[in-house]
Tab-separated table of C-alpha atoms in Angstrom:
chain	number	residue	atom	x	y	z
A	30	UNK	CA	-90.565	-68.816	-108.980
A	31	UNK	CA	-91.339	-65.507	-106.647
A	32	UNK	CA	-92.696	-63.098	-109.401
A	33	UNK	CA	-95.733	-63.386	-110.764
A	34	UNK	CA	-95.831	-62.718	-114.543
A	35	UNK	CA	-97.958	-59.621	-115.909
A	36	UNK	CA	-99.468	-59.007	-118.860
A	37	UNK	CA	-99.190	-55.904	-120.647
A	38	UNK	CA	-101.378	-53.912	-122.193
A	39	UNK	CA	-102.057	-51.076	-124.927
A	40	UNK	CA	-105.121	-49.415	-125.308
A	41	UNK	CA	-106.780	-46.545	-126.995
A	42	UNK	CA	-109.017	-45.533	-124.256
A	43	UNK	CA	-107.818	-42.870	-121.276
A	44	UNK	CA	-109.594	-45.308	-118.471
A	45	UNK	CA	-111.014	-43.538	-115.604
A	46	UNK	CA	-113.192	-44.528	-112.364
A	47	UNK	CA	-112.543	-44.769	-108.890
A	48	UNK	CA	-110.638	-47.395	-109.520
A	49	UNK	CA	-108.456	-45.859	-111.805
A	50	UNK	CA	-104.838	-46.123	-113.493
A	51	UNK	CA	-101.787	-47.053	-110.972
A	52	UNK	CA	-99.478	-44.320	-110.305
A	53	UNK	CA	-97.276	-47.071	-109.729
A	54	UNK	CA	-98.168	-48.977	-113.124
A	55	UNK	CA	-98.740	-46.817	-116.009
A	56	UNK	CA	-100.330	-48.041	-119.051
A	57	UNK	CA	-99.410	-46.813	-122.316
A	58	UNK	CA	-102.302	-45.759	-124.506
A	59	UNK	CA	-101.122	-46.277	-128.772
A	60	UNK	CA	-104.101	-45.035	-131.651
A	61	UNK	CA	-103.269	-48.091	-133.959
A	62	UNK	CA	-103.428	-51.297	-131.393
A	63	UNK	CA	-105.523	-52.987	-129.127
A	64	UNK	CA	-105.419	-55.771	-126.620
A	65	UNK	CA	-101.944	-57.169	-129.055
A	66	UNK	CA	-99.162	-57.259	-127.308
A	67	UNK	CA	-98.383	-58.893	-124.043
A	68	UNK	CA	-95.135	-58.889	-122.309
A	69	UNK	CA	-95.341	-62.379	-120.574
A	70	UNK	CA	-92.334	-64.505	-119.502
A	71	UNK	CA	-92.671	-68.107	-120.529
A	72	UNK	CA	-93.792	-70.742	-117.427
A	73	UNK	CA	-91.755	-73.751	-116.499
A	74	UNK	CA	-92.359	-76.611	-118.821
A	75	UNK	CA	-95.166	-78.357	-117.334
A	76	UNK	CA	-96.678	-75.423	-115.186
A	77	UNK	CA	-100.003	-75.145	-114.608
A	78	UNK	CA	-101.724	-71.724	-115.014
A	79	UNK	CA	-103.805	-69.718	-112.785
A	80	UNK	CA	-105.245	-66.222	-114.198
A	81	UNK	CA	-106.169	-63.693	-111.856
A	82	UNK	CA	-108.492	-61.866	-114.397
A	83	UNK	CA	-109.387	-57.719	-112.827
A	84	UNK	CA	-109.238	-54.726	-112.341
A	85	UNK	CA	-107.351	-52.158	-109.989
A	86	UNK	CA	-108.030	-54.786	-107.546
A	87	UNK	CA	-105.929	-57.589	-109.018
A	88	UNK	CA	-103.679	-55.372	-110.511
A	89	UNK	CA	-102.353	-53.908	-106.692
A	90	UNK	CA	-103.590	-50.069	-107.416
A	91	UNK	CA	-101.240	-47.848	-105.896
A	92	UNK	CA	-98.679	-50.149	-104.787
A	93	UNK	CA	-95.804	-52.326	-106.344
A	94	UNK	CA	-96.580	-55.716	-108.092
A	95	UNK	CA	-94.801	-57.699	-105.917
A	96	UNK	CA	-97.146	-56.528	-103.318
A	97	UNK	CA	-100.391	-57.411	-104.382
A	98	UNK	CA	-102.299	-60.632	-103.945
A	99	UNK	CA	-101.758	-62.240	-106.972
A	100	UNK	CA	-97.859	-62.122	-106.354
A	101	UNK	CA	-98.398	-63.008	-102.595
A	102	UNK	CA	-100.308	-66.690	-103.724
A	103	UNK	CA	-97.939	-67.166	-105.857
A	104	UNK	CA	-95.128	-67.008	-102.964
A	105	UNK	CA	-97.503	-69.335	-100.774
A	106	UNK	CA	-98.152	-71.522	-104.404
A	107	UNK	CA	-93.768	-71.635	-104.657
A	108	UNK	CA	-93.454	-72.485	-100.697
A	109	UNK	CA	-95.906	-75.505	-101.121
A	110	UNK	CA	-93.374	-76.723	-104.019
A	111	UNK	CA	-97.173	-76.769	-106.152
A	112	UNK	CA	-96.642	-76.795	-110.036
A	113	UNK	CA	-98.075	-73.903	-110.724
A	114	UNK	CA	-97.883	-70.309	-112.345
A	115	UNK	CA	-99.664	-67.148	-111.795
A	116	UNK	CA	-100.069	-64.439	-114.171
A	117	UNK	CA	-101.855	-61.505	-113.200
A	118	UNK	CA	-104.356	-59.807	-115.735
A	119	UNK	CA	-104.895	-57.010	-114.084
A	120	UNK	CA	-105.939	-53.859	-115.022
A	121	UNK	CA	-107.285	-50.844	-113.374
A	122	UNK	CA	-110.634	-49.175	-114.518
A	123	UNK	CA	-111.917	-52.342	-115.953
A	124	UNK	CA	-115.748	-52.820	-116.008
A	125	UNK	CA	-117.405	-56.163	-116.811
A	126	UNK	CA	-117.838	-54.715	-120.261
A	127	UNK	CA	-113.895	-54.266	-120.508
A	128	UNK	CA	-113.046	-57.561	-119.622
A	129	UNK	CA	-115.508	-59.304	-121.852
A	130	UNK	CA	-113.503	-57.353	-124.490
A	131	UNK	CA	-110.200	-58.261	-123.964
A	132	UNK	CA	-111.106	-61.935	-122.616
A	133	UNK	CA	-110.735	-63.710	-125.522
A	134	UNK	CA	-107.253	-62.403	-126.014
A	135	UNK	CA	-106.386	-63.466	-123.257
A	136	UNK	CA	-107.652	-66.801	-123.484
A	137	UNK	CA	-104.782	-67.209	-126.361
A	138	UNK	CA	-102.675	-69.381	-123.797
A	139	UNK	CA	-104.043	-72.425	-121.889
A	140	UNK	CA	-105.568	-71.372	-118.239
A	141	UNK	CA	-105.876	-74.416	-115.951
A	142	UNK	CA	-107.897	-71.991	-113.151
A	143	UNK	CA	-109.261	-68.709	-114.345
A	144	UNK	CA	-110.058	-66.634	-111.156
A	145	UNK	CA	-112.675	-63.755	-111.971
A	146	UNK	CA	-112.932	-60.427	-110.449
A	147	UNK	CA	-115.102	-57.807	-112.139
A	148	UNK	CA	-117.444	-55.724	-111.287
A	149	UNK	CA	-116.652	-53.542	-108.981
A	150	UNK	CA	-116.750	-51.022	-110.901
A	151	UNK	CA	-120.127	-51.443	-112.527
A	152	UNK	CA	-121.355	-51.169	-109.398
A	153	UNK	CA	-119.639	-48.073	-108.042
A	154	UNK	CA	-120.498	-46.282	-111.764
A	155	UNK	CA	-124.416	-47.449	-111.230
A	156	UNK	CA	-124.180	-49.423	-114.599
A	157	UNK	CA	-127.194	-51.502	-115.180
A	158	UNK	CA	-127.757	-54.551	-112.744
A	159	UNK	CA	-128.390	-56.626	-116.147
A	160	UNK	CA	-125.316	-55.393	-118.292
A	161	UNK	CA	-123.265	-56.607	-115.567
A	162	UNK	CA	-124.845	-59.646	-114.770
A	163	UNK	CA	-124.683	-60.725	-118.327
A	164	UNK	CA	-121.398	-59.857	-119.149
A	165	UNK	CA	-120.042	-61.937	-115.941
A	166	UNK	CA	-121.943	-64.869	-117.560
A	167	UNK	CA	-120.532	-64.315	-121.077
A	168	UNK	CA	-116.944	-64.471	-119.886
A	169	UNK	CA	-117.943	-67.660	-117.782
A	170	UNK	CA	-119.143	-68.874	-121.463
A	171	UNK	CA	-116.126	-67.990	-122.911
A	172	UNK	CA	-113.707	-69.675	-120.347
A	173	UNK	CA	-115.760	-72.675	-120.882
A	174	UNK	CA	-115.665	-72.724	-124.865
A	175	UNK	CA	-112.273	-71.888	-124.708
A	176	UNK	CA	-111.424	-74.776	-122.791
A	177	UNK	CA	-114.110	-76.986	-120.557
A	178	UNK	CA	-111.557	-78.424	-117.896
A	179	UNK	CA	-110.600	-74.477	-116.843
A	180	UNK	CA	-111.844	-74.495	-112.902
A	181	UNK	CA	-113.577	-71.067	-112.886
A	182	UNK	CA	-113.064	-69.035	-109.440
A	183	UNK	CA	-115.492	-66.243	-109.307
A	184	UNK	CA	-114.670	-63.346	-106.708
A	185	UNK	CA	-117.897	-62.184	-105.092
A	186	UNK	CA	-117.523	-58.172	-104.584
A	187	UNK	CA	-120.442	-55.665	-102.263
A	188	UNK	CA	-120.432	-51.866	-102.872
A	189	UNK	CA	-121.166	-49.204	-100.738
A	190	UNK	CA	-124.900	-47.769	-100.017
A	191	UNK	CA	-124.453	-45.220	-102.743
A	192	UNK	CA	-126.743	-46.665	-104.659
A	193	UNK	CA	-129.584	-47.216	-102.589
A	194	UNK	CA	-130.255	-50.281	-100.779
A	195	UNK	CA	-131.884	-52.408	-103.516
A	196	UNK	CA	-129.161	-51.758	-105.820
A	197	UNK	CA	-126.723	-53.020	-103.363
A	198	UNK	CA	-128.598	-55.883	-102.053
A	199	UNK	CA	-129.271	-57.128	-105.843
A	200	UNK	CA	-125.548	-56.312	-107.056
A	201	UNK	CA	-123.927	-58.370	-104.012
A	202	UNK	CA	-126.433	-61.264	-104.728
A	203	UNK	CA	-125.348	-61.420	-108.459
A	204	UNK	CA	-121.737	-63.378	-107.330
A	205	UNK	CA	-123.234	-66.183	-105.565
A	206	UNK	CA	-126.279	-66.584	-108.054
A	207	UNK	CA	-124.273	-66.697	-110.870
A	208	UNK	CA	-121.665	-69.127	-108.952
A	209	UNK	CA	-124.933	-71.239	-108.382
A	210	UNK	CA	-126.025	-71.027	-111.751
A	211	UNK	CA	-122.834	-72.112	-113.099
A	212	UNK	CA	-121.301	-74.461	-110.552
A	213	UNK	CA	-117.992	-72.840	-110.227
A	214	UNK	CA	-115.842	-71.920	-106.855
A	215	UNK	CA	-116.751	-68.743	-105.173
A	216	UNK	CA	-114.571	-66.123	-103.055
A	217	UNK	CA	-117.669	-64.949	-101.163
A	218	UNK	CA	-116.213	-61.311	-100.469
A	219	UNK	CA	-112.910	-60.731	-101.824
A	220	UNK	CA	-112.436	-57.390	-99.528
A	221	UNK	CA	-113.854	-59.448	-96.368
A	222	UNK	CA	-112.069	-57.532	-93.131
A	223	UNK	CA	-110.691	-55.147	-95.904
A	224	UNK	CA	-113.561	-53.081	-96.958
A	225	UNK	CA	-113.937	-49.787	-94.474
A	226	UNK	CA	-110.689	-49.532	-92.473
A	227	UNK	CA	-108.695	-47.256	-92.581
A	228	UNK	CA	-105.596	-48.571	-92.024
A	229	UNK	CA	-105.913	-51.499	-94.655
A	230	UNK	CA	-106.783	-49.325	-97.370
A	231	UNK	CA	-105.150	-46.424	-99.073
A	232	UNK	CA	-106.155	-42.951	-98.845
A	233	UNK	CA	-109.182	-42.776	-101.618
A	234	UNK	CA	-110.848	-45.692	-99.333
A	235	UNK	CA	-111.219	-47.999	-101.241
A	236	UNK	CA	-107.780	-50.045	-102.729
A	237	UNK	CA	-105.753	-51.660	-100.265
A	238	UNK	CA	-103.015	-51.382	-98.738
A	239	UNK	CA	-99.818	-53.781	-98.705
A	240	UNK	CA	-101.484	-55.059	-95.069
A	241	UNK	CA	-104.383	-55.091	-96.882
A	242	UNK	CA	-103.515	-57.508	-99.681
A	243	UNK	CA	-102.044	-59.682	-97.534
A	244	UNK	CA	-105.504	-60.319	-96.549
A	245	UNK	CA	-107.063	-60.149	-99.427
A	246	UNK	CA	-104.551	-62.937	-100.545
A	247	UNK	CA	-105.797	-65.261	-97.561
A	248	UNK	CA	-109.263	-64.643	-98.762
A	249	UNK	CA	-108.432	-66.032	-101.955
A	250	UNK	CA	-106.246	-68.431	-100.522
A	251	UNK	CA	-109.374	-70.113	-99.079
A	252	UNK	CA	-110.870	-71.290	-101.949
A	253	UNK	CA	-108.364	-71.541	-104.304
A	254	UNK	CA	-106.065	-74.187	-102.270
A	255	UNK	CA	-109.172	-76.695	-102.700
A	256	UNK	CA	-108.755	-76.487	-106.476
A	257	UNK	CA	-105.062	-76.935	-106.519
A	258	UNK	CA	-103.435	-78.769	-103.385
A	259	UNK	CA	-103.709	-82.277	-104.116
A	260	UNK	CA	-106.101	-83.910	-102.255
A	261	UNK	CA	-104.076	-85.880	-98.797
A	262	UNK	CA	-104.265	-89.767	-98.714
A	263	UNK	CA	-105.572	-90.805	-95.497
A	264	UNK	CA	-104.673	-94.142	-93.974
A	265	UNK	CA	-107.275	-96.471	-94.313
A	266	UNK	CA	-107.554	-98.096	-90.184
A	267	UNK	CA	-109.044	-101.664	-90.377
A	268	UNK	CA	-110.270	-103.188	-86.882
């Protein structure tokens, strides 16, 4: 397949944050619509889905589509010959408030594996530890109600110290407790060997690079190809 297919959005809001709109992929703001259009190809027959639910993150901030990690597992999906489609729900300035949202619009289509990655930036705007807690766990509801065999991925995410260090220590732990909590797959640290170099991220120090989401990719790549490669037969050996 080679492209991952986008959704796109209209919204009212101007969205800003440190993680804010894509140079590269502008979103058109309208005063009468919300969340109602989406400009999505149709899969294969037969296709499984995989959502890549963000924000600037997912949606490759700063750089082309094709370069971002949702596109790049769907290349390594496509050179596997796996039966499956990715569509990347990206979008930049989304807090876990956003998402919850827009999720059930999005939930419109059948999602065999939803992959979650929020909160980011809750964390960098100091939003309650609770709000975003809660909201993560609402959307893991919602994937659920929508549809119980959906295999949730949930991206774990750390901030900086900005916060002080009990605000990060409790905001990093939320991601694995709630992926306890709800028995569901978990990326411990999407930015792992990302976060704080230079040369993998762009100049505001924080999105990544191409190089960057290469390895992002791979750290999603790790959990994700235990949900969807087909488990190998092994040869049963009898003495």
């Amino acid at each position: 397949m080679g492209k991952v297919l986008k959704f796109s959005y209209f919204f009212i809001a101007i969205l800003v944050s440190s993680c804010g709109e894509n140079p590269k992929q502008k979103t058109v703001a309208s005063p009468t619509t919300k969340n109602t259009e989406a400009n999505v190809e149709v899969s294969s027959e037969g296709n499984k889905t995989i959502l890549f639910f963000g924000n600037s993150l997912t949606a490759a901030y700063g750089l082309e589509t094709e370069e971002g990690f949702p596109n790049r597992i769907q290349e390594k999906i496509d050179s596997l010959g796996l039966n499956y489609t990715v569509i990347n729900s990206g979008l930049s300035g989304e807090t876990t408030s956003g998402g919850l949202n827009r999720l059930d619009w999005v939930l419109n289509q059948k999602v065999d594996v939803f992959v979650l990655e929020l909160g980011a930036n809750d964390g960098l705007r100091g939003i309650p530890l609770t709000e975003t807690r809660t909201n993560l766990q609402k959307m893991i509801d919602l994937v659920r109600a929508k549809n119980g065999d959906t295999q949730i991925v949930l991206a774990g995410m750390q901030i900086p110290p900005n916060m002080g260090e009990a605000y990060t220590t409790e905001f990093r732990n939320i991601f694995p407790n709630l992926a306890e909590k709800n028995a569901i797959s978990l990326i411990p640290f999407l930015l792992e060997g990302v976060a704080g170099n230079p040369d993998l991220n762009l100049e505001d120090g924080i999105h990544p690079t191409a190089e960057g989401q290469k390895i992002v990719a791979q750290n999603v790549w790790e959990v994700l190809q235990e949900i969807i490669q087909p488990v190998e037969e092994t040869e049963m050996v009898l003495d």
